[in-house]
Coordinates of C-alpha atoms in Angstrom, one line a residue:
Chain C
M1 CA -69.6 14.6 -33.5
A2 CA -68.0 12.4 -36.2
T3 CA -71.4 11.0 -37.3
Y4 CA -72.4 13.8 -39.7
S5 CA -69.4 12.9 -42.2
L6 CA -71.2 13.4 -45.5
A7 CA -72.6 16.5 -44.2
N8 CA -69.5 18.0 -42.8
E9 CA -67.2 16.6 -45.5
R10 CA -68.2 19.4 -48.1
L11 CA -68.2 22.1 -45.4
R12 CA -64.8 21.0 -44.3
A13 CA -63.5 21.3 -48.0
L14 CA -64.9 24.9 -48.1
E15 CA -63.1 25.8 -45.0
D16 CA -59.8 24.4 -46.4
I17 CA -60.5 26.6 -49.5
E18 CA -61.1 29.5 -47.2
R19 CA -57.8 28.8 -45.5
E20 CA -55.9 28.6 -49.0
I21 CA -57.3 31.9 -49.9
G22 CA -56.1 33.4 -46.8
A23 CA -52.6 31.9 -47.4
I24 CA -52.6 33.2 -50.9
L25 CA -53.2 36.8 -49.8
Q26 CA -51.0 36.7 -46.8
N27 CA -48.0 35.4 -48.8
A28 CA -48.6 36.6 -52.3
G29 CA -47.2 33.7 -54.0
S30 CA -45.2 31.8 -51.6
R31 CA -46.3 28.6 -49.8
Y32 CA -47.7 29.3 -46.3
D33 CA -44.7 27.1 -44.7
D34 CA -42.1 28.9 -46.9
E35 CA -40.1 31.1 -44.7
R36 CA -38.1 32.7 -47.5
G37 CA -40.4 35.5 -48.1
T38 CA -43.1 36.3 -50.9
V39 CA -42.9 36.8 -54.5
I40 CA -43.1 40.7 -54.3
L41 CA -40.5 40.8 -51.3
E42 CA -38.1 39.0 -53.5
L43 CA -38.7 41.3 -56.3
S44 CA -37.8 44.2 -54.3
K45 CA -34.4 42.9 -53.4
E46 CA -31.2 44.3 -55.0
K47 CA -30.4 41.0 -56.4
T48 CA -33.1 38.5 -57.0
N49 CA -32.9 34.9 -56.9
E50 CA -34.7 34.1 -60.3
R51 CA -35.2 30.3 -59.7
L52 CA -36.7 31.0 -56.2
L53 CA -38.7 33.6 -58.0
D54 CA -40.2 31.2 -60.6
R55 CA -40.8 28.6 -58.2
Q56 CA -42.9 30.9 -55.9
A57 CA -44.8 32.6 -58.6
A58 CA -45.5 28.9 -60.0
A59 CA -46.6 28.0 -56.5
F60 CA -49.0 31.1 -56.5
T61 CA -50.3 30.4 -59.7
A62 CA -51.0 26.7 -58.7
S63 CA -52.7 27.7 -55.5
V64 CA -55.1 29.9 -57.3
Q65 CA -56.1 27.3 -60.0
H66 CA -56.8 24.8 -57.1
V67 CA -58.9 27.3 -55.4
E68 CA -60.7 27.9 -58.8
A69 CA -61.2 24.1 -59.6
E70 CA -62.4 23.2 -56.1
L71 CA -65.0 25.8 -56.3
S72 CA -66.1 25.1 -59.6
A73 CA -66.6 21.5 -58.5
Q74 CA -68.5 22.5 -55.5
I75 CA -70.9 24.8 -57.8
R76 CA -71.2 21.9 -60.3
Y77 CA -72.2 19.5 -57.5
L78 CA -74.8 22.1 -56.2
T79 CA -76.2 22.5 -59.7
Q80 CA -76.7 18.7 -59.7
V81 CA -78.5 18.3 -56.2
A82 CA -80.3 21.5 -55.7
T83 CA -84.1 21.3 -56.3
G84 CA -85.2 24.8 -55.5
Q85 CA -87.7 23.3 -53.0
P86 CA -87.4 23.7 -49.2
H87 CA -86.4 20.5 -47.3
E88 CA -89.3 19.1 -45.4
G89 CA -87.5 16.6 -43.3
S90 CA -87.3 16.6 -39.6
S91 CA -86.3 14.7 -36.6
Y92 CA -89.0 16.1 -34.2
S93 CA -90.9 12.9 -33.6
S94 CA -87.7 11.2 -32.5
R95 CA -86.7 14.0 -30.3
K96 CA -90.1 14.2 -28.7
D97 CA -90.1 10.4 -28.2
C98 CA -86.6 10.8 -26.5
Q99 CA -87.8 13.7 -24.3
M100 CA -90.7 11.6 -23.2
A101 CA -88.5 8.8 -22.0
L102 CA -86.1 11.0 -20.3
K103 CA -89.3 12.4 -18.5
R104 CA -90.3 8.8 -17.6
V105 CA -86.5 8.3 -16.3
D106 CA -86.8 11.6 -14.1
Y107 CA -90.3 10.5 -12.8
A108 CA -89.0 7.1 -11.6
R109 CA -86.0 8.8 -10.2
L110 CA -88.2 10.9 -8.2
K111 CA -90.5 8.3 -6.9
L112 CA -87.3 6.2 -5.7
S113 CA -86.0 9.3 -4.0
E114 CA -89.3 9.4 -2.0
V115 CA -89.4 5.8 -1.2
A116 CA -85.8 6.1 0.0
R117 CA -86.5 9.1 2.2
T118 CA -89.6 7.1 3.6
C119 CA -87.6 4.1 4.5
E120 CA -85.0 6.4 6.2
Q121 CA -87.6 7.9 8.3
M122 CA -89.0 4.8 9.2
L123 CA -85.5 3.5 10.3
E124 CA -85.0 6.6 12.4
N125 CA -88.2 6.2 14.2
Chain Q
M1 CA -72.6 13.1 -66.8
A2 CA -76.2 13.6 -65.7
Q3 CA -78.2 15.9 -68.0
Q4 CA -78.8 19.4 -66.7
R5 CA -82.1 19.3 -64.8
A6 CA -84.4 22.3 -64.9
L7 CA -83.9 24.0 -61.9
P8 CA -86.1 27.2 -61.0
Q9 CA -85.0 30.2 -62.5
S10 CA -83.8 31.9 -59.0
K11 CA -81.6 28.8 -58.3
E12 CA -80.1 28.5 -61.9
T13 CA -79.4 32.3 -61.9
L14 CA -77.8 32.4 -58.5
L15 CA -75.5 29.4 -59.3
Q16 CA -74.5 31.0 -62.6
S17 CA -73.9 34.2 -60.7
Y18 CA -71.6 32.2 -58.4
N19 CA -69.6 30.8 -61.4
K20 CA -69.1 34.4 -62.6
R21 CA -68.1 35.8 -59.4
L22 CA -65.5 33.0 -59.2
K23 CA -64.1 33.5 -62.5
D24 CA -63.9 37.3 -62.3
D25 CA -62.2 37.1 -59.0
V26 CA -59.6 34.5 -60.1
K27 CA -59.0 36.5 -63.0
S28 CA -58.7 39.8 -61.1
I29 CA -55.8 38.2 -59.0
M30 CA -53.9 36.8 -61.7
D31 CA -54.2 39.7 -64.0
N32 CA -53.2 42.1 -61.0
F33 CA -50.4 39.8 -59.8
T34 CA -48.9 39.6 -63.2
E35 CA -48.9 43.3 -63.9
I36 CA -47.2 44.0 -60.5
I37 CA -44.4 41.7 -61.5
K38 CA -44.1 43.3 -65.1
T39 CA -44.3 46.9 -63.2
A40 CA -41.4 45.8 -61.3
K41 CA -39.1 45.8 -64.3
I42 CA -36.9 48.6 -64.4
E43 CA -36.7 50.3 -67.9
D44 CA -33.7 52.5 -68.9
E45 CA -35.5 54.7 -71.2
T46 CA -38.7 56.5 -69.7
Q47 CA -40.9 59.4 -70.9
V48 CA -40.8 61.0 -67.5
S49 CA -38.0 61.4 -65.1
R50 CA -37.1 58.4 -63.0
A51 CA -38.4 59.7 -60.1
T52 CA -41.9 60.5 -61.4
Q53 CA -41.8 56.9 -63.3
G54 CA -41.0 55.3 -59.7
E55 CA -43.8 57.2 -58.1
Q56 CA -46.1 56.1 -60.7
D57 CA -45.1 52.6 -60.4
N58 CA -45.5 52.8 -56.7
Y59 CA -49.0 54.1 -57.0
E60 CA -49.8 51.6 -59.7
M61 CA -48.5 48.7 -57.3
H62 CA -50.5 50.1 -54.5
V63 CA -53.8 50.0 -56.5
R64 CA -53.3 46.6 -58.1
A65 CA -52.4 45.1 -54.6
A66 CA -55.7 46.5 -53.3
N67 CA -57.3 44.9 -56.3
I68 CA -55.9 41.6 -55.2
V69 CA -57.0 42.0 -51.6
R70 CA -60.4 43.1 -52.8
A71 CA -60.8 40.2 -55.0
G72 CA -59.5 37.8 -52.2
E73 CA -62.4 39.1 -50.0
S74 CA -64.8 38.6 -52.7
L75 CA -63.7 35.1 -52.9
M76 CA -64.3 34.6 -49.3
K77 CA -67.7 36.1 -49.6
L78 CA -68.4 33.5 -52.4
V79 CA -67.3 30.8 -50.1
S80 CA -69.4 31.9 -47.4
D81 CA -72.5 31.9 -49.7
L82 CA -71.7 28.5 -51.1
K83 CA -71.6 27.1 -47.5
Q84 CA -75.1 28.6 -46.8
F85 CA -76.3 27.2 -50.2
L86 CA -75.0 23.8 -49.3
I87 CA -76.5 23.6 -46.0
L88 CA -79.9 24.5 -47.3
N89 CA -79.9 22.7 -50.7
D90 CA -77.7 19.7 -50.3
F91 CA -80.4 17.1 -49.8
P92 CA -78.4 14.0 -49.6
S93 CA -76.5 15.6 -46.7
V94 CA -79.5 16.9 -45.0
N95 CA -81.2 13.4 -45.4
E96 CA -78.2 11.5 -43.8
A97 CA -77.9 14.0 -40.9
I98 CA -81.5 13.7 -40.1
D99 CA -81.5 10.0 -40.4
Q100 CA -78.3 9.7 -38.1
R101 CA -80.0 12.0 -35.6
R102 CA -83.1 9.7 -35.6
Q103 CA -81.1 6.9 -35.1
Q104 CA -79.1 8.5 -32.0
L105 CA -82.5 9.6 -30.3
R106 CA -84.3 6.3 -30.9
A107 CA -81.1 4.3 -29.4
L108 CA -81.3 6.6 -26.3
R109 CA -84.9 6.2 -26.0
E110 CA -84.5 2.5 -26.2
E111 CA -81.9 2.5 -23.5
C112 CA -83.9 4.5 -21.1
D113 CA -87.0 2.2 -21.8
R114 CA -84.6 -1.0 -21.3
K115 CA -83.2 0.5 -17.9
L116 CA -86.6 1.3 -16.7
V117 CA -87.9 -2.2 -17.4
A118 CA -84.8 -3.7 -15.5
L119 CA -85.5 -1.4 -12.7
R120 CA -89.2 -2.3 -12.6
D121 CA -88.2 -5.9 -12.4
E122 CA -85.8 -5.4 -9.3
V123 CA -88.1 -3.1 -7.4
S124 CA -90.9 -5.7 -7.8
I125 CA -88.8 -8.2 -6.2
D126 CA -88.0 -6.0 -3.4
L127 CA -91.7 -5.1 -3.1
Y128 CA -92.8 -8.6 -2.9
E129 CA -90.2 -9.1 0.0
L130 CA -91.4 -6.0 1.8
E131 CA -95.1 -7.1 1.5
E132 CA -94.0 -10.4 2.8
E133 CA -92.5 -8.8 5.9
Y134 CA -95.4 -6.6 6.5
Y135 CA -98.1 -9.0 6.2
S136 CA -96.4 -11.4 8.3
S137 CA -95.3 -9.0 11.1
S138 CA -97.0 -8.1 14.3
S139 CA -98.0 -4.6 13.2
S140 CA -100.5 -5.7 10.8
L141 CA -101.9 -8.4 13.1
C142 CA -102.8 -5.9 16.0
E143 CA -105.2 -3.8 13.9
A144 CA -108.7 -4.2 15.0
N145 CA -110.5 -2.4 12.0
D146 CA -109.7 -3.0 8.5
L147 CA -107.4 -0.1 7.6
P148 CA -105.7 0.6 4.1
L149 CA -102.2 -0.2 4.0
C150 CA -101.4 3.5 3.8
E151 CA -103.2 4.5 6.8
A152 CA -101.9 1.8 8.8
Y153 CA -98.6 3.0 8.0
W154 CA -99.1 6.4 8.7
R155 CA -100.5 5.5 12.1
L156 CA -96.9 4.9 13.4
D157 CA -96.3 8.9 12.8
P158 CA -98.9 10.9 14.5
D159 CA -97.6 14.3 12.9
T160 CA -98.2 13.3 9.3
D161 CA -101.8 13.7 7.6
S162 CA -103.5 10.3 7.8
A163 CA -106.0 11.3 5.4
D164 CA -104.0 11.4 2.3
C165 CA -102.3 8.2 0.8
P166 CA -98.7 9.4 -0.2
S167 CA -96.6 7.1 -2.2
A168 CA -95.8 4.7 0.3
P169 CA -93.3 2.1 -0.6
L170 CA -95.7 -0.9 0.1
L171 CA -98.5 0.1 -2.5
A172 CA -98.9 -2.8 -4.8
S173 CA -101.4 -5.6 -5.3
P174 CA -100.4 -8.2 -2.6
E175 CA -99.7 -11.5 -3.4
P176 CA -102.7 -14.0 -2.9
S177 CA -100.2 -16.5 -1.4
A178 CA -99.2 -14.2 1.5
G179 CA -99.9 -15.4 4.8
G180 CA -101.9 -13.4 7.5
P181 CA -105.3 -12.7 8.8
L182 CA -105.9 -9.4 6.9
Q183 CA -106.0 -11.6 3.8
A184 CA -109.4 -10.5 3.0
A185 CA -108.8 -6.8 3.4
A186 CA -105.7 -7.1 1.2
P187 CA -107.7 -6.6 -2.3
A188 CA -109.1 -3.3 -0.9
H189 CA -105.6 -2.0 -0.2
S190 CA -104.6 -2.2 -3.8
H191 CA -107.0 0.2 -5.1
T192 CA -106.1 2.9 -2.6
S193 CA -102.5 2.9 -3.7
G194 CA -100.6 6.3 -4.1
P195 CA -100.6 8.9 -6.6
G196 CA -99.3 7.1 -9.4
P197 CA -102.0 5.9 -11.8
T198 CA -99.5 6.0 -14.7
E199 CA -96.7 4.3 -12.7
H200 CA -97.1 1.0 -14.2
T201 CA -98.1 1.9 -17.6

């Protein structure tokens, strides 16, 4: 549901960080969309491409620093908003009102079905 | 920047531990990665034979790679803990989520009530016409006794229980302007209506 934007925005950011950490581990230095291999794989070759190696190592470092910056920002935000107290808000009253409204609708539907059945019986007779 | 508020010791300690874990894991990843790249350098002069040096480097790279993986998994656990902490303690988000939920439920309730009111208006019009038809028809004229409306209806069907007054469709307070000889009995009918005392609330 797109309505909980503020609540989901930070959670989405944390999920993106998780994916980035997985990409860092999987590719060990190369970008996830780079099909030219990892840094370690490049090092293991007989003739290494130094420029490619430098580029991939720089990308790896940038990814790790980006993850660190994002997580630091999240922790800083939590330090500002956390109160240490439990949240006591609730939507129970609205939910109960809505349930009662749905009950009223069901009751009206039940009564109308009885009326319809009675009319049909009358017509058959 | 806002001044640091006095958090409870547990929350403060927890957030500091998150910071420490983050710094340690990132440092572990970077250091082990750097050392792997340094170890990949082949030296001409070694203290042991080349085979031995190769085996040692191989083992060292395995250990450092495992350290990188462990640090990565620790970071994933940290992100999971941060998500949990965020859900429980990010009050602005929680407040907004609660407000939005309340608005949705309120809108649904109002729509249900609006439709019920419209339905009531339509049914009352049809009910008026049915009463008009009933009170002006011959079936209501033929009764010698002052029968309740429900009992008069159930007389048509001898198999049904005539003692009860079920939810008959013609049960409502009749219009005073409706014609018919049973006009005096009509007010008595309205109080013997069916099983729905809360119908017209």
